[in-house]
CSV table of C-alpha atoms in Angstrom, one decimal:
chain,number,residue,atom,x,y,z
A,28,UNK,CA,93.2,105.7,105.4
A,29,UNK,CA,91.4,103.6,102.9
A,30,UNK,CA,89.9,99.7,104.7
A,31,UNK,CA,91.4,98.3,102.2
A,32,UNK,CA,94.9,97.1,101.9
A,33,UNK,CA,97.3,96.2,98.9
A,34,UNK,CA,96.5,93.2,98.9
A,35,UNK,CA,95.7,93.2,94.4
A,36,UNK,CA,98.9,95.0,93.7
A,37,UNK,CA,101.7,92.7,94.6
A,38,UNK,CA,100.5,90.4,91.8
A,39,UNK,CA,99.5,93.6,89.8
A,40,UNK,CA,103.4,95.0,89.5
A,41,UNK,CA,104.4,91.4,87.8
A,42,UNK,CA,102.2,91.7,85.2
A,43,UNK,CA,104.5,94.7,84.0
A,44,UNK,CA,107.9,93.2,84.2
A,45,UNK,CA,109.5,96.1,84.8
A,46,UNK,CA,113.1,95.6,84.1
A,47,UNK,CA,115.6,93.6,86.4
A,48,UNK,CA,118.2,96.0,88.2
A,49,UNK,CA,119.6,94.1,91.5
A,50,UNK,CA,120.3,89.8,91.1
A,51,UNK,CA,120.1,87.4,93.9
A,52,UNK,CA,122.6,84.4,94.1
A,53,UNK,CA,120.8,80.5,96.2
A,54,UNK,CA,120.4,81.7,99.6
A,55,UNK,CA,118.2,83.6,101.7
A,56,UNK,CA,118.3,87.3,100.6
A,57,UNK,CA,116.5,90.4,103.2
A,58,UNK,CA,116.4,93.9,101.8
A,59,UNK,CA,114.6,96.8,103.0
A,60,UNK,CA,113.1,99.6,100.5
A,61,UNK,CA,111.6,102.7,101.1
A,62,UNK,CA,110.0,104.3,98.6
A,63,UNK,CA,108.9,106.8,101.1
A,64,UNK,CA,110.0,109.5,103.5
A,65,UNK,CA,107.1,110.4,104.9
A,66,UNK,CA,105.7,109.4,107.9
A,67,UNK,CA,102.4,109.3,107.2
A,68,UNK,CA,102.7,106.2,105.0
A,69,UNK,CA,103.5,103.0,105.8
A,70,UNK,CA,107.1,101.9,106.1
A,71,UNK,CA,107.9,99.3,102.4
A,72,UNK,CA,109.8,96.8,102.7
A,73,UNK,CA,110.6,93.0,100.0
A,74,UNK,CA,112.1,90.5,101.9
A,75,UNK,CA,113.2,87.9,99.1
A,76,UNK,CA,113.2,83.8,99.8
A,77,UNK,CA,115.2,81.8,97.2
A,78,UNK,CA,113.9,78.2,96.5
A,79,UNK,CA,116.4,76.2,95.0
A,80,UNK,CA,115.6,74.5,91.3
A,81,UNK,CA,114.8,75.7,88.3
A,82,UNK,CA,117.0,79.0,87.9
A,83,UNK,CA,114.9,79.6,84.6
A,84,UNK,CA,111.6,82.2,83.9
A,85,UNK,CA,108.5,81.2,83.3
A,86,UNK,CA,107.3,81.6,79.7
A,87,UNK,CA,104.8,84.0,78.8
A,88,UNK,CA,102.8,85.3,76.1
A,89,UNK,CA,103.2,88.3,73.8
A,90,UNK,CA,100.2,90.3,75.1
A,91,UNK,CA,99.5,91.4,78.3
A,92,UNK,CA,96.3,90.4,79.0
A,93,UNK,CA,94.9,89.7,82.8
A,94,UNK,CA,91.7,88.2,83.4
A,95,UNK,CA,90.4,88.6,86.7
A,96,UNK,CA,87.2,85.9,87.8
A,97,UNK,CA,85.4,86.3,90.8
A,98,UNK,CA,83.0,88.6,92.8
A,99,UNK,CA,82.5,92.6,92.2
A,100,UNK,CA,80.2,94.4,94.4
A,101,UNK,CA,79.8,97.7,96.5
A,102,UNK,CA,81.3,98.2,99.9
A,103,UNK,CA,79.9,100.5,102.5
A,104,UNK,CA,82.0,101.9,104.2
A,105,UNK,CA,82.1,104.9,107.2
A,106,UNK,CA,82.8,107.8,107.0
A,107,UNK,CA,84.1,108.1,110.0
A,108,UNK,CA,87.8,106.6,111.0
A,109,UNK,CA,88.0,103.2,114.0
A,110,UNK,CA,83.9,102.8,114.6
A,111,UNK,CA,82.5,99.4,114.2
A,112,UNK,CA,79.4,99.6,112.1
A,113,UNK,CA,77.1,99.6,114.8
A,114,UNK,CA,78.7,103.1,115.7
A,115,UNK,CA,78.5,104.0,112.2
A,116,UNK,CA,76.4,107.2,111.7
A,117,UNK,CA,76.7,107.0,107.6
A,118,UNK,CA,77.9,105.3,104.9
A,119,UNK,CA,80.0,105.5,101.9
A,120,UNK,CA,79.0,103.5,98.5
A,121,UNK,CA,82.2,102.2,96.9
A,122,UNK,CA,82.8,99.8,94.3
A,123,UNK,CA,85.0,96.6,95.1
A,124,UNK,CA,86.1,93.1,95.5
A,125,UNK,CA,89.2,91.4,95.3
A,126,UNK,CA,89.1,90.4,91.9
A,127,UNK,CA,87.5,93.5,90.4
A,128,UNK,CA,90.1,95.5,92.5
A,129,UNK,CA,93.2,93.9,90.7
A,130,UNK,CA,91.7,94.0,87.3
A,131,UNK,CA,90.6,98.0,87.9
A,132,UNK,CA,94.6,98.3,89.5
A,133,UNK,CA,95.7,97.2,86.4
A,134,UNK,CA,94.2,99.2,83.9
A,135,UNK,CA,94.8,102.7,85.8
A,136,UNK,CA,98.9,101.9,85.6
A,137,UNK,CA,98.3,101.3,82.1
A,138,UNK,CA,98.2,97.7,81.4
A,139,UNK,CA,95.3,95.3,79.9
A,140,UNK,CA,92.9,93.7,81.9
A,141,UNK,CA,88.9,92.3,81.9
A,142,UNK,CA,87.0,91.0,84.3
A,143,UNK,CA,84.6,88.2,84.3
A,144,UNK,CA,81.8,87.6,86.5
A,145,UNK,CA,77.9,87.8,87.2
A,146,UNK,CA,76.1,90.9,88.3
A,147,UNK,CA,72.6,91.8,89.5
A,148,UNK,CA,70.3,93.2,86.6
A,149,UNK,CA,69.8,96.2,89.4
A,150,UNK,CA,71.3,99.8,88.8
A,151,UNK,CA,74.2,98.2,91.4
A,152,UNK,CA,75.2,95.9,88.8
A,153,UNK,CA,74.6,98.8,85.6
A,154,UNK,CA,77.0,100.7,87.9
A,155,UNK,CA,79.6,98.3,88.2
A,156,UNK,CA,79.8,97.2,84.6
A,157,UNK,CA,80.1,101.4,83.8
A,158,UNK,CA,83.0,101.8,86.4
A,159,UNK,CA,84.6,98.9,84.6
A,160,UNK,CA,84.4,100.3,81.3
A,161,UNK,CA,84.7,104.2,82.9
A,162,UNK,CA,88.3,102.5,83.9
A,163,UNK,CA,89.1,100.6,80.5
A,164,UNK,CA,88.5,97.5,81.5
A,165,UNK,CA,87.0,94.9,79.6
A,166,UNK,CA,83.5,93.6,81.1
A,167,UNK,CA,82.3,91.9,78.3
A,168,UNK,CA,82.9,88.6,80.3
A,169,UNK,CA,79.9,90.6,83.1
A,170,UNK,CA,77.0,88.7,83.0
A,171,UNK,CA,73.7,90.1,84.6
A,172,UNK,CA,70.9,88.2,86.9
A,173,UNK,CA,67.5,89.0,86.8
A,174,UNK,CA,66.9,87.2,89.5
A,175,UNK,CA,69.1,88.1,92.3
A,176,UNK,CA,70.8,91.0,93.7
A,177,UNK,CA,74.2,92.6,93.3
A,178,UNK,CA,76.2,91.6,96.3
A,179,UNK,CA,77.0,94.3,99.4
A,180,UNK,CA,79.3,94.5,102.3
A,181,UNK,CA,79.6,96.7,105.4
A,182,UNK,CA,83.1,97.1,106.1
A,183,UNK,CA,85.3,99.2,108.8
A,184,UNK,CA,88.5,99.4,110.5
A,185,UNK,CA,88.1,99.4,114.2
A,186,UNK,CA,90.3,101.5,116.3
A,187,UNK,CA,92.6,97.8,117.2
A,188,UNK,CA,93.2,98.0,113.1
A,189,UNK,CA,91.1,95.2,112.5
A,190,UNK,CA,88.7,94.6,109.7
A,191,UNK,CA,85.3,94.1,110.5
A,192,UNK,CA,82.7,93.1,107.5
A,193,UNK,CA,79.4,92.1,106.8
A,194,UNK,CA,77.6,91.1,104.7
A,195,UNK,CA,74.3,90.9,102.2
A,196,UNK,CA,74.6,87.9,99.2
A,197,UNK,CA,71.6,85.2,100.1
A,198,UNK,CA,72.2,84.4,97.2
A,199,UNK,CA,73.7,87.7,95.2
A,200,UNK,CA,74.1,87.3,91.9
A,201,UNK,CA,78.2,86.6,92.2
A,202,UNK,CA,77.2,82.7,93.4
A,203,UNK,CA,75.1,82.3,90.5
A,204,UNK,CA,77.5,82.9,87.3
A,205,UNK,CA,77.0,79.2,85.5
A,206,UNK,CA,79.9,77.4,83.5
A,207,UNK,CA,77.6,77.9,80.3
A,208,UNK,CA,78.2,81.6,80.7
A,209,UNK,CA,81.9,81.9,80.9
A,210,UNK,CA,83.3,83.6,78.3
A,211,UNK,CA,86.4,80.8,77.3
A,212,UNK,CA,87.9,83.2,74.2
A,213,UNK,CA,88.3,85.6,76.4
A,214,UNK,CA,90.1,83.6,79.2
A,215,UNK,CA,92.0,81.6,76.8
A,216,UNK,CA,93.7,85.3,75.5
A,217,UNK,CA,94.9,86.1,78.6
A,218,UNK,CA,98.6,86.4,79.8
A,219,UNK,CA,97.4,85.9,83.4
A,220,UNK,CA,94.7,84.7,84.8
A,221,UNK,CA,93.7,85.6,88.2
A,222,UNK,CA,91.0,84.6,91.0
A,223,UNK,CA,90.3,84.0,94.0
A,224,UNK,CA,88.2,82.1,97.0
A,225,UNK,CA,84.9,83.1,97.4
A,226,UNK,CA,84.0,82.0,94.1
A,227,UNK,CA,84.6,78.4,95.7
A,228,UNK,CA,82.1,78.8,98.1
A,229,UNK,CA,79.0,77.9,96.7
A,230,UNK,CA,77.6,76.2,93.3
A,231,UNK,CA,77.0,76.7,90.7
A,232,UNK,CA,79.4,79.3,90.3
A,233,UNK,CA,82.1,76.6,91.8
A,234,UNK,CA,82.0,74.6,89.2
A,235,UNK,CA,82.3,77.5,87.0
A,236,UNK,CA,85.5,78.7,88.3
A,237,UNK,CA,87.0,75.0,87.9
A,238,UNK,CA,86.0,75.3,84.3
A,239,UNK,CA,87.5,78.4,83.9
A,240,UNK,CA,90.6,77.5,85.7
A,241,UNK,CA,90.9,74.8,83.4
A,242,UNK,CA,90.8,76.4,80.6
A,243,UNK,CA,93.6,78.8,81.4
A,244,UNK,CA,95.3,76.4,82.3
A,245,UNK,CA,95.1,73.8,79.5
A,246,UNK,CA,95.2,77.3,77.2
A,247,UNK,CA,99.3,77.8,79.2
A,248,UNK,CA,97.7,81.1,80.6
A,249,UNK,CA,99.9,81.8,83.7
A,250,UNK,CA,97.1,80.8,86.6
A,251,UNK,CA,97.2,83.5,89.9
A,252,UNK,CA,95.7,83.3,93.3
A,253,UNK,CA,94.6,85.3,96.1
A,254,UNK,CA,93.0,83.1,98.7
A,255,UNK,CA,91.5,86.3,100.0
A,256,UNK,CA,90.2,84.5,103.2
A,257,UNK,CA,86.8,86.4,104.1
A,258,UNK,CA,85.5,83.2,107.3
A,259,UNK,CA,82.0,84.6,108.1
A,260,UNK,CA,81.0,83.2,104.0
A,261,UNK,CA,81.8,79.9,104.4
A,262,UNK,CA,79.8,77.8,106.2
A,263,UNK,CA,82.4,77.1,108.4
A,264,UNK,CA,86.2,77.3,109.4
A,265,UNK,CA,87.2,73.6,107.8
A,266,UNK,CA,85.2,74.5,104.9
A,267,UNK,CA,86.9,77.5,104.6
A,268,UNK,CA,90.6,75.9,105.0
A,269,UNK,CA,89.5,72.9,102.3
A,270,UNK,CA,88.5,74.8,100.0
A,271,UNK,CA,91.0,77.1,99.6
A,272,UNK,CA,93.8,74.6,99.3
A,273,UNK,CA,91.6,72.6,97.4
A,274,UNK,CA,93.0,74.2,94.1
A,275,UNK,CA,96.5,74.8,95.6
A,276,UNK,CA,98.8,73.5,93.9
A,277,UNK,CA,97.3,74.2,90.2
A,278,UNK,CA,98.2,78.2,90.6
A,279,UNK,CA,101.8,79.2,89.0
A,280,UNK,CA,101.1,82.3,91.6
A,281,UNK,CA,100.1,82.4,94.8
A,282,UNK,CA,99.8,86.0,96.9
A,283,UNK,CA,98.6,85.4,100.6
A,284,UNK,CA,98.3,87.5,103.8
A,285,UNK,CA,100.3,86.4,107.4
A,286,UNK,CA,96.7,86.4,108.6
A,287,UNK,CA,95.9,83.9,106.0
A,288,UNK,CA,98.8,81.9,106.7
A,289,UNK,CA,97.8,81.5,110.6
A,290,UNK,CA,94.3,80.1,109.8
A,291,UNK,CA,95.9,77.6,107.1
A,292,UNK,CA,98.0,75.9,109.0
A,293,UNK,CA,96.0,76.6,112.6
A,294,UNK,CA,97.8,79.0,114.3
A,295,UNK,CA,101.5,78.3,113.4
A,296,UNK,CA,103.5,81.1,112.9
A,297,UNK,CA,103.4,83.6,109.8
A,298,UNK,CA,107.0,84.4,110.2
A,299,UNK,CA,108.7,81.5,110.1
A,300,UNK,CA,110.4,80.8,106.9
A,301,UNK,CA,109.6,76.8,107.6
A,302,UNK,CA,106.3,77.4,108.0
A,303,UNK,CA,105.6,79.3,104.5
A,304,UNK,CA,107.6,76.8,102.7
A,305,UNK,CA,105.0,74.5,102.8
A,306,UNK,CA,102.6,76.4,101.2
A,307,UNK,CA,105.4,75.7,98.0
A,308,UNK,CA,104.1,73.2,95.9
A,309,UNK,CA,106.7,72.1,93.2
A,310,UNK,CA,105.4,73.6,90.2
A,311,UNK,CA,105.0,77.4,92.0
A,312,UNK,CA,106.5,80.0,90.3
A,313,UNK,CA,106.1,82.9,93.0
A,314,UNK,CA,104.3,82.9,96.6
A,315,UNK,CA,103.8,86.2,97.6
A,316,UNK,CA,103.5,87.2,101.7
A,317,UNK,CA,101.6,90.3,102.6
A,318,UNK,CA,103.5,92.0,105.8
A,319,UNK,CA,100.5,94.9,105.9
A,320,UNK,CA,102.6,98.1,106.5
A,321,UNK,CA,105.4,96.5,106.5
A,322,UNK,CA,105.6,95.3,102.6
A,323,UNK,CA,105.8,92.0,102.0
A,324,UNK,CA,108.0,88.4,101.3
A,325,UNK,CA,108.5,86.7,98.2
A,326,UNK,CA,109.7,82.9,97.1
A,327,UNK,CA,110.6,81.9,94.0
A,328,UNK,CA,112.8,80.0,92.1
A,329,UNK,CA,115.2,82.5,90.3
A,330,UNK,CA,113.1,85.9,89.5
A,331,UNK,CA,115.5,88.4,90.4
A,332,UNK,CA,113.7,91.0,88.5
A,333,UNK,CA,110.7,90.9,90.8
A,334,UNK,CA,112.5,93.0,93.2
A,335,UNK,CA,111.8,96.4,91.0
A,336,UNK,CA,108.2,95.6,90.7
A,337,UNK,CA,107.5,94.9,93.9
A,338,UNK,CA,109.0,97.9,94.7
A,339,UNK,CA,105.9,99.9,92.8
A,340,UNK,CA,103.3,97.0,93.8
A,341,UNK,CA,104.4,98.4,97.4
A,342,UNK,CA,104.1,101.8,96.3
A,343,UNK,CA,100.9,101.3,95.0
A,344,UNK,CA,99.8,99.7,98.2
A,345,UNK,CA,101.5,102.5,100.2
A,346,UNK,CA,99.2,105.2,98.0
A,347,UNK,CA,96.0,103.2,98.4
A,348,UNK,CA,95.7,102.9,101.8
A,349,UNK,CA,96.0,106.6,101.9
A,350,UNK,CA,92.2,107.0,100.8
A,351,UNK,CA,88.7,105.2,101.6
A,352,UNK,CA,87.1,102.5,99.7
A,353,UNK,CA,88.5,100.5,97.3
A,354,UNK,CA,88.6,100.8,93.7
A,355,UNK,CA,88.0,104.5,94.2
A,356,UNK,CA,91.6,104.6,96.3
A,357,UNK,CA,93.6,102.7,93.2
A,358,UNK,CA,97.0,104.7,92.2
A,359,UNK,CA,97.5,105.7,88.3
A,360,UNK,CA,101.2,104.5,87.2
A,361,UNK,CA,101.6,108.5,87.1
A,362,UNK,CA,100.6,108.9,90.4
A,363,UNK,CA,103.1,106.2,91.8
A,364,UNK,CA,105.5,107.0,89.5
A,365,UNK,CA,105.7,110.7,91.3
A,366,UNK,CA,105.6,109.4,94.8
A,367,UNK,CA,108.4,107.7,93.7
A,368,UNK,CA,110.5,109.9,92.6
A,369,UNK,CA,109.9,112.3,95.5
A,370,UNK,CA,110.3,109.8,97.3
A,371,UNK,CA,114.7,110.4,96.1
A,372,UNK,CA,114.3,114.0,95.4
């Protein structure tokens, strides 16, 4: 079982614009979709929540490039499941970092992606750049810092099902990306610009993040945001809430988890539609809420073709969590389609 769930993949599938097969009228529609019948895989489901308003689809560019901004690092995961970090006797090295995971996931599914971020001018940094290249991800926006190391993270899945993290970044190279190191031409070429919140924690990366997002927005690029809460990296819980919400209203697409809803609302019920709808700002095109083995919910004004896209995305997630690590576990488009075909055979 992998240590990372399908956090990037609800977003990933949207980028491919799968043709619509289901249409909904106004109101709330709940539906389940289970492409897999195997008991070893998580149950997959979708729930759609209609948002009154615009009936049109978001404008998109002719190209399909998704540029992902933020951290890329080395995850060390225990070779045995169900152990705390202290109990683990051995660890497996795996490339990761949420924005980089999305970039590789898109490329493995046949899409076009690029990564912008900073790693150390060290063996791990060069390894990560090579991994992007090997997976057909454009790494021209990657920078190398001679004075800081590539970030490391130790991560495990405990017996209670909760993940445990320990980070080494004091500071790591990704925190030191500067605005003048950004590839603005690459950003402006994107159809979608995707990022998380970790790049907002410290300077100079925070200013680089804001400048990159502004350039994307000014160029008419769709902006996608995954809050990706990693509380141990923030100075305090309050600073995490403030930082994560500080850019909320600039995003066109937001993907969040039940845990993040509870955290940002200081304990409100993440299953309550009224609570979730508080996060839907006027310019938002799509709000996705992931529910681990139960699939995801999506809230939109009118975007019917998302249903097929999210079935595909849930299948990606189901396959991903059957393997260890982040990037090594990401499936190919062929693997996903084959698995979905087997479920209806």
